[in-house]
Structures are given as structure tokens and as C-alpha cells.
Amino acid sequence: MKITKICCIGAGYVGGPTMAVIAQKCPHIQVTVVDLNEQRIADWNDPNPENIPIYEPGLSEIVSEARGRNLFFSTDVDKAIDEAQMIFISVNTPTKTYGKGKGMAADLKFIELCARQIARVAKQNKIVVEKSTLPVRTAEAIKSILDNTGNGVQFQILSNPEFLAEGTAVTDLLNPDRILIGGDTTPEGQEAIQALVDVYANWVNIDKILTTNVWSSELSKLTANAFLAQRISSINAMSELCEKTGADVNEVARAIGMDSRIGPKFLKASVGFGGSCFQKDILNLVYIAKSYGLNEVADYWEQVIIMNDHQKRRFSNKIVQTLYNTVADKKITFLGWAFKKDTNDTRESAAIYVADDLINEQAKISVYDPKVSRNKMLSDLNYLETRIEAENSNALNVFDNAYEACKNSHAIAVLTEWDEFTTYDWKKIYDSMHKPAFVFDGRNILNGKELESIGFVYNGIGS
Ligand code: NAD
Ligand code: UGA
């Protein structure tokens, strides 16, 4: 089957960039991205491509090239489903906040709604592609809904998980390490797989397109995220031991990373991983393992999350202890709020939890982040429901300039590794602060020796 019309349900961090790149690389395919969120769609359609709702380096250029040509953003979900031969589901699959599996399992209500809508609207055969990250065997549930509530049309379900990382989404999409496509082993399943392979083959070398059965594909996505997060928790665990023993975690990471079996990537000790997926996907993996009675498997992976929570708490405790066991009414400046550099996404950012701990200690938090608004920071804090909103608002001061944010503060905490932080005039910042002036570098991006020579008391992670 030759695909000429694609629909993607969900115009978020995955749906938006992924479809923009497909549209750019496949001008012969009409790509329509739909979402229930009217504001989000309006933002994607903003005449100024700089105002699209997701910040990713290189994305606005691709959107401005393809939008209106073969890339469309719309709230008319039914129409896009009806017209497309292939439908990607890229909706959110957050951790459940209620009922069975609360706090662990993935909430699949948005996935189910999509399946029901597709079943109701489709009049011709469709290929439905799971782009969202899903528990293994979700395709079974989707197929059951489609086959039992539809209009008698044939559906093929493919699993095609997305491996992009935020901040590098465009380069990851243009040069993926691999494309993974899982489908049925039946002739119809293989035909559907081929149709999707043909889409990617417009820009991805065929050697990098891996096809598997559906369950392997679904489980590989959870496994990949679990392995990546595990490396961070492993190096973070060593960072605490380094601090006790005089070893330097950056040196340890370098030493082990040169072993080609270990490799150098994802060994950067930090205040803890954030982002919408690592925690959610590991909790989901733990829940799945438990539901099969595999308690040792579940406990093994849960430790990755326990270590990450510990690392965030350890960071805020260290700030309090170092500042003579009290931060009440002290101004602490956060450089960065996003969960990593080059994104405006703050979901599960370590900054939120560190701020929450410090506000509990009655600190005043000043923040500078080049891409995150005060409203977003406040809503992140309010979401925790630790205290009333007015208290969060009182404790939080947001600046659009780092030098202003640092003025008169007692300590600086680096929560995001934005490149610009390394280019600052640190002498000027030091002169504007209370003395002794402290830097808690939660990302190990600054030159500690240089800061100490200026007069700062410097604390990195694991050194
Ligand atoms: P997101 O919250 O940014 O976007 C999801 C969008 O889906 C929202 O705009 C929401 O309004 C829309 N939506 C929900 N239900 C809908 C419905 N029934 N009809 C139409 N629109 C609907 O989420 P995201 O970060 O793009 O993640 C989507 C999925 O991709 C998740 O499963 C996630 O685990 C996975 N994933 C995310 C990343 C990432 O970097 N963010 C990377 C790989 C995989
Ligand atoms: C991660 C994976 O890297 C992607 O492959 C995956 O597609 C995605 O999750 C997903 O499923 O959502 P992302 O969360 O966007 O991507 O960003 P990462 O680069 O993985 O960083 C996650 C967190 O780990 C960040 O807070 C980052 O600062 C932290 N990190 C990363 C470290 O603390 N140390 C490292 O060495 C690497």
C-alpha cells in the first residue's frame, strides 16, 4: 500500500516534531496533526513559526518549510482520521493518578479514546500506528476495540515507538540510531510494516529500520528508557560515594566510559533525571513485572527511581546543610528550571522538587531560565499540592536576566545545563551576592576551580 495521507492524533512533543520531519522528508504525503487542545493547535498554526508551542532547535525552520504545503495542524480529528490511510497515535500516556495501579501504571484512557474514535469514524481499512510509549500488549486492547466497535473495516496495528530526546528532537529524527517497527506476522501485518518502512526509507537508511513482532517493539521502548535511566542512577549512586571518599565522579565516569563495553554516553552525574518519560516508563515496567508476579524484576527496576528521588533530596539537603542549616528568608537563585537544556519542557524537572524542599525551609527562590515562564514554574509547584498557591507565588521570583536573578542571593543552584551559564561573568555575579557566596552545580557544567579562585564556595555533584 502506498501511503499518501497520514493523520497523527496528538500535537505534543512527539507528534509535532515527528510529523514535521515526515512532512519535510515526504512532500508527496499529506500529514495532518490533530489535537483536542485548541490553543495548542492555534499555536502550531501561528503565522510566526517562532511561536510554535514547542521549542526545539531547528524545528521552527522545518515547520515553516512544510506547513501549508503538506503539513497541517487541525482540531478536526474526525476528518483527518477519515481521510488518512495511516493514523499515528501520539497522545500522552501519563502515570495513573487514580484507581488500580495509581502512581505506577500508565493511564491508557487517552489511547482508548483514540481507538474508539478511529473505530467510529473509519469507513476504509486503516493502519494504526502506536507512536506513544505503551505497556507491552497494548496493541491487543487497541485491536479488540477496533475490531469490535468499528464499521467492519480492517485494521492493522503497528508499534513504532519514538526514541527522540527533547532538546535534540530534530537531529534525532533526521538521523535516528534506528527505527523500530513491530507488526503482525500475517501477510496483512507484513504489508502494513512495509508501508511504514517505505515512509521512513525516504530519509533513513534501510539498514537502520528494524522490524520485529509487536510485543518486542512495545517492550523494547520501555527497556531502552529503563537502561538509559539506570545508567544515570548508577553514576549518581557513585557520586555520593565519591563525595565521601575524595574520588571525583567526572574522573570515574571518564575512566569507565573509555571501556568500549560501557561507553561514554549517559554517565553524567546530576541532580537527578527529569522529563516526562523515564520515571513514568520505569514505574510502568515495575507495574507490569508485578502484575506477572515477577517481584524481583520489579524491585530491581524500582531501585532506579528510588535512587533518583534520593539524589534530588540529597541536593536540597546539601544546600540547607551548607548554608549553616537554615535557608529561611535566604535568597537562593536557580539557574535553569527546564528538565534539560534546549527545551521549554519542565515535566518532572529536578528543579521543581528542589524548589519545593527549599520552600518548605522558607527559602526565597529566584529563577532564571531562558525558555520557561513564571506561570509554568508556578503551575509546576502548585501541581505538587504541598502548600496553598499564594505561598508558592510569594516564595518564587522569576527574572529574565541571570545577573538580576543572582543579585543579593546567598547561593546559586544550577538545575539545567543551559550552555549560556558557562559564558557568564562570574566575578560580576560574585560581587553582587551575599558572602560567603555558594554555587551548587547540579549539572557539573561550571569550572569549580575557577569559581573558587574568584571566592565562591563551590559544590559540584560527586566531587
Ligand atoms: P504531550 O502531552 O506533549 O502531547 C500529547 C497530546 O495529545 C496533547 O497535546 C493532548 O492534548 C493530545 N491528546 C490527548 N488525547 C487526545 C485525543 N483523544 N484526541 C486528540 N488529542 C489528544 O505528550 P508527548 O510528550 O508528545 O508524549 C506522547 C507519547 O510519546 C507518550 O506516550 C510519551 O511517553 C511518548 N514519548 C515522548 C517523548 C518525549 O520526548 N516527550 C519521547 C518518546 C516517546
Ligand atoms: C529520553 C530518552 O533519551 C529518549 O530516547 C526517549 O525517547 C525519551 O526519553 C522518551 O521516551 O521520552 P529525554 O527525557 O527527552 O529523552 O531526555 P534525556 O536526554 O534522556 O534526558 C533525561 C534526563 O536525564 C534529563 O533530566 C537529563 O538532564 C538527565 N541526564 C541525562 C543526566 O542526568 N545524565 C546523563 O548522563 C544524561
PDB file of C-alpha atoms and ligand atoms in Angstrom, residues 162-166 221 225 228 232 266-268 270 272-274 277-278 281 339-340 417 443, ligand 2:
ATOM      1  CA  GLU A 162       9.765   7.054  19.302  1.00  0.00           C
ATOM      2  CA  PHE A 163      13.309   7.351  20.663  1.00  0.00           C
ATOM      3  CA  LEU A 164      13.908  11.086  20.209  1.00  0.00           C
ATOM      4  CA  ALA A 165      15.223  13.047  23.168  1.00  0.00           C
ATOM      5  CA  GLU A 166      13.971  16.560  23.821  1.00  0.00           C
ATOM      6  CA  LYS A 221      10.801   1.062  24.164  1.00  0.00           C
ATOM      7  CA  ASN A 225      14.297   4.027  28.696  1.00  0.00           C
ATOM      8  CA  LEU A 228      19.179   4.807  29.950  1.00  0.00           C
ATOM      9  CA  ILE A 232      22.120   7.842  35.360  1.00  0.00           C
ATOM     10  CA  PHE A 266      24.718   8.893  29.719  1.00  0.00           C
ATOM     11  CA  LEU A 267      27.253   8.857  32.517  1.00  0.00           C
ATOM     12  CA  LYS A 268      26.857  12.442  33.601  1.00  0.00           C
ATOM     13  CA  SER A 270      23.437  15.185  38.036  1.00  0.00           C
ATOM     14  CA  GLY A 272      18.666  13.616  39.023  1.00  0.00           C
ATOM     15  CA  PHE A 273      16.947  12.849  35.775  1.00  0.00           C
ATOM     16  CA  GLY A 274      13.697  14.579  34.928  1.00  0.00           C
ATOM     17  CA  CYS A 277       9.145   9.670  30.426  1.00  0.00           C
ATOM     18  CA  PHE A 278      11.939   7.972  32.388  1.00  0.00           C
ATOM     19  CA  ASP A 281       8.048   4.340  31.892  1.00  0.00           C
ATOM     20  CA  PHE A 339      14.452  19.340  32.861  1.00  0.00           C
ATOM     21  CA  LYS A 340      17.363  19.644  30.413  1.00  0.00           C
ATOM     22  CA  GLU A 417      22.766  22.672  31.841  1.00  0.00           C
ATOM     23  CA  ARG A 443      24.868  19.640  36.424  1.00  0.00           C
TER      24      ARG A 443
HETATM   25  C1  UGA B   2      14.626  10.239  26.972  1.00  0.00           C
HETATM   26  C2  UGA B   2      15.418   9.262  26.072  1.00  0.00           C
HETATM   27  O1  UGA B   2      16.768   9.717  25.990  1.00  0.00           O
HETATM   28  C3  UGA B   2      14.804   9.195  24.681  1.00  0.00           C
HETATM   29  O2  UGA B   2      15.489   8.222  23.898  1.00  0.00           O
HETATM   30  C4  UGA B   2      13.329   8.802  24.808  1.00  0.00           C
HETATM   31  O3  UGA B   2      12.713   8.793  23.533  1.00  0.00           O
HETATM   32  C5  UGA B   2      12.622   9.798  25.690  1.00  0.00           C
HETATM   33  O4  UGA B   2      13.265   9.829  26.989  1.00  0.00           O
HETATM   34  C6  UGA B   2      11.195   9.442  25.955  1.00  0.00           C
HETATM   35  O5  UGA B   2      10.801   8.301  25.840  1.00  0.00           O
HETATM   36  O6  UGA B   2      10.504  10.385  26.333  1.00  0.00           O
HETATM   37  P1  UGA B   2      14.508  12.875  27.237  1.00  0.00           P
HETATM   38  O7  UGA B   2      13.846  12.544  28.535  1.00  0.00           O
HETATM   39  O8  UGA B   2      13.856  13.833  26.329  1.00  0.00           O
HETATM   40  O9  UGA B   2      14.748  11.526  26.388  1.00  0.00           O
HETATM   41  O10 UGA B   2      15.980  13.434  27.519  1.00  0.00           O
HETATM   42  P2  UGA B   2      17.337  12.740  28.003  1.00  0.00           P
HETATM   43  O11 UGA B   2      18.445  13.311  27.237  1.00  0.00           O
HETATM   44  O12 UGA B   2      17.236  11.270  28.035  1.00  0.00           O
HETATM   45  O13 UGA B   2      17.467  13.276  29.484  1.00  0.00           O
HETATM   46  C7  UGA B   2      16.584  12.850  30.515  1.00  0.00           C
HETATM   47  C8  UGA B   2      17.063  13.380  31.843  1.00  0.00           C
HETATM   48  O14 UGA B   2      18.263  12.723  32.239  1.00  0.00           O
HETATM   49  C9  UGA B   2      17.389  14.871  31.837  1.00  0.00           C
HETATM   50  O15 UGA B   2      16.939  15.447  33.029  1.00  0.00           O
HETATM   51  C10 UGA B   2      18.891  14.891  31.743  1.00  0.00           C
HETATM   52  O16 UGA B   2      19.450  16.047  32.284  1.00  0.00           O
HETATM   53  C11 UGA B   2      19.244  13.670  32.578  1.00  0.00           C
HETATM   54  N1  UGA B   2      20.587  13.106  32.262  1.00  0.00           N
HETATM   55  C12 UGA B   2      20.845  12.634  31.019  1.00  0.00           C
HETATM   56  C13 UGA B   2      21.540  13.024  33.266  1.00  0.00           C
HETATM   57  O17 UGA B   2      21.313  13.448  34.410  1.00  0.00           O
HETATM   58  N2  UGA B   2      22.763  12.477  32.970  1.00  0.00           N
HETATM   59  C14 UGA B   2      23.062  11.996  31.729  1.00  0.00           C
HETATM   60  O18 UGA B   2      24.190  11.493  31.536  1.00  0.00           O
HETATM   61  C15 UGA B   2      22.075  12.082  30.735  1.00  0.00           C
END
